[in-house]
mmCIF file of C-alpha atoms in Angstrom:
data_model
loop_
_atom_site.group_PDB
_atom_site.id
_atom_site.type_symbol
_atom_site.label_atom_id
_atom_site.label_comp_id
_atom_site.label_asym_id
_atom_site.label_seq_id
_atom_site.Cartn_x
_atom_site.Cartn_y
_atom_site.Cartn_z
ATOM 1 C CA MET G 1439 0.044 -0.125 0.043
ATOM 2 C CA LYS G 1440 1.320 3.480 -0.477
ATOM 3 C CA SER G 1441 2.681 5.498 1.713
ATOM 4 C CA LEU G 1442 3.453 9.147 2.614
ATOM 5 C CA PHE G 1443 6.800 7.818 3.888
ATOM 6 C CA ASP G 1444 7.507 7.352 0.606
ATOM 7 C CA LYS G 1445 8.976 10.074 -1.340
ATOM 8 C CA ALA G 1446 7.790 8.984 -4.397
ATOM 9 C CA SER G 1447 4.315 9.161 -3.046
ATOM 10 C CA ALA G 1448 4.330 11.867 -1.568
ATOM 11 C CA GLU G 1449 5.741 13.848 -4.995
ATOM 12 C CA GLU G 1450 2.907 12.230 -6.893
ATOM 13 C CA LEU G 1451 0.314 13.749 -4.261
ATOM 14 C CA LYS G 1452 1.918 16.948 -4.569
ATOM 15 C CA GLN G 1453 2.015 16.642 -8.628
ATOM 16 C CA ARG G 1454 -1.614 16.100 -8.700
ATOM 17 C CA MET G 1455 -1.959 19.046 -6.279
ATOM 18 C CA ALA G 1456 -0.435 21.039 -8.735
ATOM 19 C CA GLN G 1457 -2.933 20.303 -11.551
ATOM 20 C CA LEU G 1458 -6.099 21.771 -9.658
ATOM 21 C CA SER G 1459 -7.490 25.132 -10.358
ATOM 22 C CA PRO G 1460 -10.316 27.502 -8.643
ATOM 23 C CA GLU G 1461 -12.558 26.208 -11.383
ATOM 24 C CA THR G 1462 -11.634 22.422 -11.127
ATOM 25 C CA LYS G 1463 -15.263 20.544 -10.796
ATOM 26 C CA ARG G 1464 -15.847 18.334 -7.975
ATOM 27 C CA LEU G 1465 -17.296 15.183 -8.921
ATOM 28 C CA TRP G 1466 -19.108 14.164 -5.798
ATOM 29 C CA GLY G 1467 -19.157 16.678 -2.356
ATOM 30 C CA LYS G 1468 -19.811 19.971 -1.354
ATOM 31 C CA MET G 1469 -16.170 21.433 -1.184
ATOM 32 C CA SER G 1470 -14.131 23.628 -3.752
ATOM 33 C CA PRO G 1471 -10.886 22.872 -4.450
ATOM 34 C CA ALA G 1472 -9.441 25.283 -2.105
ATOM 35 C CA GLN G 1473 -11.468 23.980 0.925
ATOM 36 C CA MET G 1474 -10.705 20.427 0.189
ATOM 37 C CA LEU G 1475 -7.209 21.058 0.478
ATOM 38 C CA ALA G 1476 -7.552 23.206 3.833
ATOM 39 C CA HIS G 1477 -9.765 20.078 5.106
ATOM 40 C CA CYS G 1478 -6.830 17.790 3.934
ATOM 41 C CA SER G 1479 -4.344 19.959 5.938
ATOM 42 C CA VAL G 1480 -6.258 19.929 9.090
ATOM 43 C CA GLY G 1481 -5.838 15.801 8.420
ATOM 44 C CA MET G 1482 -2.245 16.164 8.459
ATOM 45 C CA GLU G 1483 -1.860 18.397 11.371
ATOM 46 C CA VAL G 1484 -3.730 15.823 13.478
ATOM 47 C CA SER G 1485 -1.269 13.090 12.169
ATOM 48 C CA LEU G 1486 1.838 15.521 12.617
ATOM 49 C CA GLY G 1487 0.566 16.634 16.435
ATOM 50 C CA ASP G 1488 -0.196 20.191 15.736
ATOM 51 C CA ARG G 1489 -3.759 19.550 16.327
ATOM 52 C CA LEU G 1490 -5.139 17.008 18.998
ATOM 53 C CA MET G 1491 -8.034 15.264 18.508
ATOM 54 C CA GLN G 1492 -10.537 13.168 20.964
ATOM 55 C CA GLN G 1493 -11.861 10.061 19.717
ATOM 56 C CA VAL G 1494 -15.641 10.137 19.713
ATOM 57 C CA TRP G 1495 -17.593 7.567 21.233
ATOM 58 C CA LEU G 1496 -18.846 5.808 17.943
ATOM 59 C CA GLY G 1497 -14.931 5.413 17.041
ATOM 60 C CA LYS G 1498 -14.562 3.616 20.252
ATOM 61 C CA LEU G 1499 -17.184 1.454 19.286
ATOM 62 C CA PHE G 1500 -16.475 0.973 15.517
ATOM 63 C CA GLY G 1501 -13.345 2.361 14.921
ATOM 64 C CA LYS G 1502 -10.791 -0.766 15.232
ATOM 65 C CA ARG G 1503 -13.253 -2.615 12.668
ATOM 66 C CA ALA G 1504 -13.071 0.601 10.419
ATOM 67 C CA LYS G 1505 -9.873 1.061 10.611
ATOM 68 C CA ALA G 1506 -9.374 -2.582 9.483
ATOM 69 C CA SER G 1507 -11.270 -1.910 6.576
ATOM 70 C CA MET G 1508 -10.130 1.747 5.975
ATOM 71 C CA LEU G 1509 -6.280 -0.014 5.534
ATOM 72 C CA SER G 1510 -7.368 -2.780 3.538
ATOM 73 C CA GLY G 1511 -5.756 -1.106 0.185
ATOM 74 C CA LYS G 1512 -9.023 -0.358 -1.391
ATOM 75 C CA PRO G 1513 -9.433 3.387 -2.062
ATOM 76 C CA MET G 1514 -11.840 5.290 0.138
ATOM 77 C CA GLY G 1515 -15.303 5.548 -1.050
ATOM 78 C CA ARG G 1516 -17.449 8.619 -1.930
ATOM 79 C CA ASN G 1517 -19.604 10.896 0.574
ATOM 80 C CA LEU G 1518 -18.022 9.181 3.860
ATOM 81 C CA PRO G 1519 -18.891 10.962 7.290
ATOM 82 C CA THR G 1520 -16.581 13.821 8.028
ATOM 83 C CA ASP G 1521 -15.842 14.759 11.763
ATOM 84 C CA LYS G 1522 -17.040 18.653 12.156
ATOM 85 C CA ALA G 1523 -13.486 19.955 13.035
ATOM 86 C CA TYR G 1524 -12.277 19.100 9.237
ATOM 87 C CA VAL G 1525 -15.387 20.923 7.990
ATOM 88 C CA MET G 1526 -14.450 24.191 5.714
ATOM 89 C CA THR G 1527 -16.632 26.996 4.768
ATOM 90 C CA GLY G 1528 -16.014 30.317 3.005
ATOM 91 C CA GLU G 1529 -13.708 31.420 0.290
ATOM 92 C CA LEU G 1530 -10.183 30.371 0.477
ATOM 93 C CA GLU G 1531 -7.110 31.150 -1.454
ATOM 94 C CA LEU G 1532 -6.337 27.638 -3.642
ATOM 95 C CA GLU G 1533 -2.629 28.678 -4.064
ATOM 96 C CA VAL G 1534 -2.140 29.443 0.126
ATOM 97 C CA GLU G 1535 -3.816 26.087 0.517
ATOM 98 C CA ARG G 1536 -1.784 24.004 -1.767
ATOM 99 C CA GLN G 1537 1.459 25.704 -0.328
ATOM 100 C CA LYS G 1538 0.406 24.871 3.016
ATOM 101 C CA LEU G 1539 -0.595 21.079 2.115
ATOM 102 C CA ALA G 1540 2.397 20.714 0.421
ATOM 103 C CA GLY G 1541 4.365 21.875 3.144
ATOM 104 C CA PHE G 1542 2.409 19.660 5.693
ATOM 105 C CA ILE G 1543 3.083 16.524 3.272
ATOM 106 C CA ASP G 1544 7.225 17.721 3.322
ATOM 107 C CA ARG G 1545 7.293 17.471 6.926
ATOM 108 C CA PHE G 1546 5.209 14.281 7.376
ATOM 109 C CA GLN G 1547 7.348 12.657 4.632
ATOM 110 C CA THR G 1548 10.729 13.555 6.029
ATOM 111 C CA GLY G 1549 9.896 13.429 9.722
ATOM 112 C CA GLY G 1550 9.482 9.791 9.051
ATOM 113 C CA PRO G 1551 7.944 7.618 11.953
ATOM 114 C CA GLU G 1552 9.498 10.020 14.357
ATOM 115 C CA GLY G 1553 7.405 13.074 13.614
ATOM 116 C CA CYS G 1554 3.939 11.237 13.795
ATOM 117 C CA THR G 1555 1.635 12.044 16.812
ATOM 118 C CA LYS G 1556 1.072 9.895 19.659
ATOM 119 C CA GLY G 1557 -2.395 10.989 20.130
ATOM 120 C CA PRO G 1558 -5.607 9.349 18.461
ATOM 121 C CA HIS G 1559 -7.197 9.804 15.076
ATOM 122 C CA SER G 1560 -10.730 11.211 15.965
ATOM 123 C CA PHE G 1561 -12.581 8.057 14.687
ATOM 124 C CA PHE G 1562 -9.914 4.853 14.334
ATOM 125 C CA GLY G 1563 -8.081 6.183 17.810
ATOM 126 C CA LEU G 1564 -4.257 5.503 18.246
ATOM 127 C CA LEU G 1565 -2.556 4.507 15.027
ATOM 128 C CA THR G 1566 1.319 3.448 14.496
ATOM 129 C CA PRO G 1567 3.064 5.483 12.612
ATOM 130 C CA GLU G 1568 2.902 3.113 9.478
ATOM 131 C CA GLU G 1569 -0.993 3.569 9.600
ATOM 132 C CA TRP G 1570 -0.650 7.247 10.213
ATOM 133 C CA ALA G 1571 1.280 7.240 6.476
ATOM 134 C CA GLU G 1572 -1.096 5.047 4.867
ATOM 135 C CA LEU G 1573 -4.425 6.579 5.872
ATOM 136 C CA ASN G 1574 -2.783 10.016 5.179
ATOM 137 C CA TYR G 1575 -2.246 8.595 1.530
ATOM 138 C CA LEU G 1576 -5.540 7.190 1.103
ATOM 139 C CA HIS G 1577 -7.173 10.710 2.469
ATOM 140 C CA LEU G 1578 -5.228 12.514 0.106
ATOM 141 C CA ASP G 1579 -5.938 10.388 -2.897
ATOM 142 C CA HIS G 1580 -9.431 10.325 -1.935
ATOM 143 C CA HIS G 1581 -10.062 14.212 -2.293
ATOM 144 C CA LEU G 1582 -7.600 14.539 -5.281
ATOM 145 C CA ARG G 1583 -9.956 11.682 -7.452
ATOM 146 C CA GLN G 1584 -12.747 13.746 -5.974
ATOM 147 C CA PHE G 1585 -11.505 16.434 -8.336
ATOM 148 C CA GLY G 1586 -10.725 14.571 -11.187
ATOM 149 C CA VAL G 1587 -6.979 14.605 -10.365
#
């Protein structure tokens, strides 16, 4: 499975991000391209330990089973539920959000396992650094596919 610890995978995602423009049409969902990049940055902030989250009670019940399914190697499905902390609204500047997310990707990739948070994911709970790296790749891939890139 692809992982953000792999430099080639990180570069691939940044190249796909570079294809986005403010006019890029989404294939599903409600976010604009800039909102999507900001949404993905929040996930990266959590995985880096910059933003601390608590595991929601539903995640405590179903998180382990859902994590196993999510990390099965298949792309993420469309229209999955989103924690309110990840919802982006309003006008955002695409280039600002692209640069911010690219910086988080670089920081995660170069930081390696030691750079990962020790805190929980808001749904899946505690993850190993390798699980964070795979989940980050899957999440970014999911949203780039949302915009056809």
